[in-house]
């Protein structure tokens, strides 16, 4: 383990961009640092571990397309169960199947990869899925995912009674490795197919980048719009307060208008009543006037009669007054005559 640690440490210093990534320990043989470097550089295995893992993601995409083209029934079942290649095949590809697979199967996979290139891992992956078709189609999500991660290679195991026990990572059985390799080689995967899938993947990534850029731009615009929305919200709050005040004023005005309408209706009713009264007044007024005139005429006749009586009485009084004046004048004359006689008599008596 110490030698393995030194190799991985050396590579992390040799290639700082990759450093150490989980899964490398299953690849680095303590005797072969140079082979490890060659795998990483010349076999493009380095792209599996750099940030973003573009090499791994490309192979996962190619693997899924191969499933759809060659094993459609299994592909549809996996999709229906929500099981994607990244959930189980990532550990296959990152470790070249060394994470769980028996050592005798892993060494043969390494041989083929070194001889033919990293793309050969796709043949082994498709062969495993095809060999386990019946089992895969019968399983649901949880059991299916566990089977793909832990037990998919058991289809090539030889019954324990007929084998010499081998132990590696807990496996005490031998495997039909030649059959496994033959099954992988029976899967036809051409460079044109992989190039086509790679072009599709690159196009998809470009679209994703464009979409991400568009989303980033939209987020920027959204941020700007959010500020505008906040400003508008503040303005709206101010307008809402003003609107509430206007609404209150409008309500008061409506109440006043309603009151005025009621008052106006009352006045209209009164006007209507007065109009009826006015329309009925001329006949009554004429009748009253005739009655009043008749009364006045009667009173006038009475006054005339009384005036005549008074005139007659005045004439009589004037006559009596004239007679009285004449009598008074006679009395005055008699008084003066008597007074004169009295004075003469008085003088006569004094003498």
XYZ file of C-alpha atoms in Angstrom:
351
model
C 0.000 0.000 0.000
C 2.915 2.323 0.714
C 4.293 1.819 -2.807
C 0.812 2.405 -4.234
C 0.521 5.602 -2.193
C 3.880 6.784 -3.531
C 2.819 6.169 -7.132
C -0.460 8.071 -6.690
C 1.336 10.849 -4.815
C 3.930 11.070 -7.581
C 1.240 11.299 -10.246
C -0.650 14.000 -8.350
C 2.579 16.036 -8.383
C 3.237 15.126 -12.023
C -0.253 16.222 -13.135
C -1.581 18.851 -10.655
C -4.710 19.501 -12.725
C -5.875 15.953 -12.083
C -4.230 15.521 -8.670
C -5.754 12.538 -6.910
C -9.288 11.451 -7.758
C -11.278 8.642 -6.213
C -10.943 5.540 -8.388
C -7.271 5.926 -9.269
C -6.187 3.453 -6.611
C -7.761 0.671 -8.643
C -5.614 1.558 -11.650
C -2.146 2.375 -10.359
C 0.045 -0.704 -10.110
C 2.911 -0.118 -7.718
C 5.287 -1.466 -10.380
C 4.122 0.684 -13.233
C 4.097 4.424 -12.686
C 5.123 4.925 -16.291
C 2.282 2.673 -17.443
C -0.080 4.690 -15.300
C 1.116 7.907 -16.943
C 0.716 6.319 -20.388
C -2.863 5.272 -19.603
C -3.680 8.767 -18.447
C -2.015 10.584 -21.346
C -1.953 8.343 -24.431
C -5.216 6.499 -23.743
C -7.124 9.689 -22.859
C -7.948 8.286 -19.444
C -6.882 11.623 -18.006
C -10.103 13.179 -19.363
C -12.019 10.925 -16.968
C -10.559 12.731 -13.953
C -9.990 16.389 -14.845
C -12.591 18.873 -13.552
C -15.921 18.287 -15.244
C -14.879 14.727 -16.216
C -15.547 15.260 -19.953
C -14.112 11.862 -20.977
C -16.301 9.976 -18.514
C -19.425 11.908 -19.489
C -18.763 11.251 -23.187
C -18.423 7.475 -22.614
C -21.574 7.430 -20.482
C -23.443 9.168 -23.308
C -22.032 6.752 -25.915
C -22.932 3.813 -23.671
C -26.533 5.018 -23.315
C -26.848 5.502 -27.085
C -25.494 1.990 -27.683
C -28.067 0.623 -25.247
C -30.830 2.389 -27.152
C -29.577 1.192 -30.554
C -28.671 -2.398 -29.654
C -30.700 -3.316 -26.548
C -33.839 -1.216 -26.876
C -36.025 -3.339 -24.581
C -33.486 -3.117 -21.758
C -32.911 0.584 -22.455
C -36.633 1.333 -22.174
C -36.921 -0.679 -18.944
C -33.990 1.178 -17.375
C -35.491 4.526 -18.416
C -38.871 3.517 -17.030
C -37.284 2.603 -13.690
C -35.357 5.896 -13.635
C -31.943 4.195 -13.749
C -29.382 6.190 -15.748
C -25.861 5.003 -16.724
C -24.253 7.565 -14.413
C -25.791 5.712 -11.445
C -23.924 2.454 -12.033
C -21.572 2.657 -15.035
C -19.519 5.555 -13.659
C -17.751 3.236 -11.212
C -17.190 0.722 -14.038
C -15.487 3.246 -16.302
C -13.577 5.211 -13.649
C -11.931 2.039 -12.313
C -11.916 -0.019 -15.536
C -14.341 -2.379 -13.745
C -11.883 -2.933 -10.867
C -14.183 -1.552 -8.147
C -16.225 -4.743 -7.671
C -15.297 -7.158 -10.440
C -13.117 -10.255 -9.864
C -9.409 -9.787 -10.556
C -9.247 -12.344 -13.374
C -11.984 -10.454 -15.263
C -10.368 -7.075 -14.539
C -6.941 -8.144 -15.825
C -8.471 -9.285 -19.124
C -10.294 -5.958 -19.440
C -6.991 -4.153 -18.829
C -5.326 -6.267 -21.538
C -7.993 -5.345 -24.092
C -7.958 -1.655 -23.121
C -4.164 -1.498 -23.472
C -4.328 -3.345 -26.787
C -7.297 -1.558 -28.387
C -7.874 1.664 -26.504
C -10.162 3.085 -23.875
C -13.293 2.823 -26.037
C -13.201 -0.964 -25.654
C -14.726 -0.578 -22.178
C -18.024 0.076 -23.977
C -17.998 -3.447 -25.440
C -17.616 -5.001 -22.002
C -20.369 -2.799 -20.565
C -22.832 -3.675 -23.355
C -21.915 -7.379 -23.120
C -22.672 -7.390 -19.381
C -26.059 -5.726 -19.884
C -26.975 -8.065 -22.747
C -25.937 -11.178 -20.802
C -28.164 -10.158 -17.869
C -31.200 -9.110 -19.930
C -33.661 -11.491 -18.278
C -32.611 -10.522 -14.754
C -32.500 -6.774 -15.491
C -35.989 -6.672 -17.014
C -37.437 -8.499 -13.990
C -36.104 -6.028 -11.385
C -37.453 -2.725 -10.063
C -35.458 0.388 -9.197
C -33.813 -0.458 -5.841
C -33.036 -4.102 -6.629
C -32.039 -3.167 -10.180
C -29.513 -0.539 -9.124
C -27.999 -2.847 -6.521
C -27.746 -5.650 -9.089
C -25.988 -3.424 -11.640
C -23.473 -2.228 -9.046
C -22.812 -5.417 -7.087
C -23.872 -8.580 -8.927
C -23.924 -8.078 -12.680
C -20.671 -10.026 -13.224
C -22.000 -13.112 -11.372
C -23.645 -14.316 -14.572
C -20.160 -15.475 -15.650
C -19.363 -17.268 -12.396
C -18.672 -21.015 -12.356
C -20.506 -22.998 -9.655
C -18.308 -23.308 -6.584
C -18.286 -27.135 -6.572
C -16.445 -27.290 -9.870
C -13.841 -24.602 -9.163
C -10.804 -23.947 -7.114
C -11.604 -21.103 -4.727
C -10.060 -17.737 -5.555
C -10.431 -14.826 -3.225
C -10.267 -11.193 -4.284
C -12.429 -8.444 -2.839
C -14.588 -11.092 -1.177
C -15.223 -13.216 -4.290
C -14.543 -16.929 -3.796
C -15.376 -18.270 -7.258
C -13.866 -18.633 -10.698
C -15.376 -17.011 -13.767
C -15.802 -17.800 -17.429
C -13.491 -14.986 -18.457
C -13.002 -16.203 -22.044
C -16.756 -16.272 -22.536
C -16.945 -12.757 -21.116
C -14.288 -11.512 -23.553
C -15.900 -13.345 -26.492
C -19.277 -11.804 -25.636
C -17.646 -8.367 -25.591
C -16.008 -8.949 -28.994
C -19.333 -10.099 -30.421
C -20.711 -6.605 -29.817
C -20.195 -4.601 -32.992
C -19.155 -1.059 -32.149
C -17.520 0.829 -35.004
C -15.467 3.998 -34.896
C -18.083 5.675 -37.086
C -20.770 4.916 -34.505
C -18.663 6.315 -31.679
C -17.710 9.349 -33.783
C -21.381 9.958 -34.519
C -22.259 9.704 -30.821
C -19.314 11.952 -29.946
C -20.491 14.563 -32.469
C -24.007 14.365 -31.032
C -22.580 14.724 -27.534
C -20.464 17.732 -28.514
C -23.483 19.310 -30.174
C -25.522 18.614 -27.064
C -22.796 20.127 -24.867
C -22.636 23.193 -27.117
C -26.383 23.562 -26.783
C -26.070 23.115 -23.021
C -23.334 25.766 -22.907
C -25.462 28.078 -25.030
C -28.375 27.347 -22.737
C -26.217 27.968 -19.662
C -24.977 31.228 -21.191
C -28.547 32.130 -22.017
C -29.604 31.223 -18.492
C -26.703 33.262 -17.105
C -27.758 36.186 -19.280
C -31.360 35.705 -18.223
C -30.268 35.569 -14.579
C -28.386 38.829 -15.084
C -31.424 40.357 -16.753
C -33.596 38.854 -14.059
C -31.414 40.461 -11.398
C -31.735 43.793 -13.173
C -35.454 43.273 -13.595
C -35.712 42.286 -9.931
C -34.242 45.652 -8.975
C -36.679 47.352 -11.327
C -39.490 45.267 -9.881
C -38.416 46.343 -6.387
C -38.437 49.978 -7.479
C -41.794 49.448 -9.140
C -43.025 47.684 -6.018
C -41.982 50.659 -3.917
C -43.734 52.948 -6.386
C -46.719 50.630 -6.323
C -46.817 50.758 -2.531
C -46.751 54.553 -2.687
C -49.443 54.543 -5.355
C -51.412 52.038 -3.301
C -51.364 54.388 -0.333
C -52.423 57.253 -2.585
C -55.030 54.991 -4.142
C -56.371 54.120 -0.687
C -56.653 57.811 0.116
C -58.368 58.439 -3.216
C -60.621 55.452 -2.605
C -61.596 56.829 0.805
C -62.229 60.222 -0.753
C -64.227 58.589 -3.531
C -66.264 56.628 -0.980
C -67.000 59.820 0.921
C -67.930 61.540 -2.333
C -70.156 58.617 -3.272
C -71.835 58.813 0.120
C -72.352 62.541 -0.366
C -73.651 61.918 -3.880
C -76.001 59.238 -2.548
C -77.206 61.673 0.113
C -77.665 64.393 -2.508
C -79.489 61.931 -4.753
C -81.839 61.055 -1.887
C -82.304 64.737 -1.141
C -82.836 65.469 -4.828
C -85.383 62.677 -5.080
C -87.148 64.174 -2.053
C -87.112 67.587 -3.697
C -88.366 66.107 -6.953
C -91.205 64.495 -5.021
C -91.993 67.807 -3.339
C -91.820 69.637 -6.667
C -94.170 67.076 -8.130
C -96.582 67.580 -5.231
C -96.290 71.356 -5.542
C -96.830 71.093 -9.272
C -100.037 69.195 -8.654
C -101.022 71.799 -6.090
C -100.151 74.645 -8.461
C -102.039 73.003 -11.290
C -105.102 72.701 -9.061
C -104.762 76.304 -7.644
C -106.329 78.459 -10.452
C -109.795 76.956 -10.052
C -109.642 77.205 -6.284
C -108.169 80.711 -6.433
C -110.850 81.823 -8.872
C -113.516 80.353 -6.635
C -111.985 81.966 -3.574
C -111.617 85.291 -5.377
C -115.256 85.253 -6.455
C -116.259 84.434 -2.918
C -114.023 87.162 -1.530
C -115.237 89.658 -4.139
C -118.810 88.823 -3.292
C -118.028 89.282 0.355
C -116.357 92.604 -0.426
C -119.288 93.667 -2.562
C -121.677 92.735 0.219
C -119.539 94.548 2.757
C -119.300 97.510 0.419
C -123.079 97.619 0.110
C -123.340 97.440 3.848
C -120.785 100.228 4.174
C -122.658 102.314 1.593
C -125.878 101.759 3.435
C -124.274 102.587 6.720
C -122.626 105.572 5.110
C -125.966 106.782 3.869
C -127.418 106.338 7.321
C -124.445 108.152 8.786
C -124.795 110.914 6.205
C -128.446 111.249 7.121
C -127.537 111.253 10.772
C -124.791 113.805 10.065
C -127.252 115.966 8.217
C -129.641 115.758 11.126
C -126.825 116.486 13.556
C -125.676 119.423 11.445
C -129.215 120.736 11.414
C -129.488 120.252 15.139
C -126.054 121.838 15.557
C -127.090 124.841 13.494
C -130.233 125.171 15.557
C -128.197 124.766 18.730
C -125.762 127.419 17.548
C -128.659 129.737 16.832
C -130.108 128.995 20.232
C -126.682 129.522 21.796
C -126.342 132.848 20.013
C -129.781 133.844 21.258
C -128.820 132.773 24.759
C -125.599 134.792 24.512
C -127.539 137.796 23.402
C -130.034 137.323 26.213
C -127.113 136.814 28.636
C -125.454 139.971 27.464
C -128.753 141.837 27.766
C -129.380 140.476 31.252
C -125.826 141.248 32.269
C -126.256 144.765 31.021
C -129.515 145.122 32.943
C -127.825 143.641 36.020
C -125.055 146.143 35.815
C -127.556 148.959 35.448
C -129.541 147.593 38.325
C -126.439 147.266 40.429
C -125.469 150.828 39.708
C -128.942 151.954 40.537
C -128.849 150.180 43.864
C -125.460 151.634 44.733
C -126.573 155.100 44.082
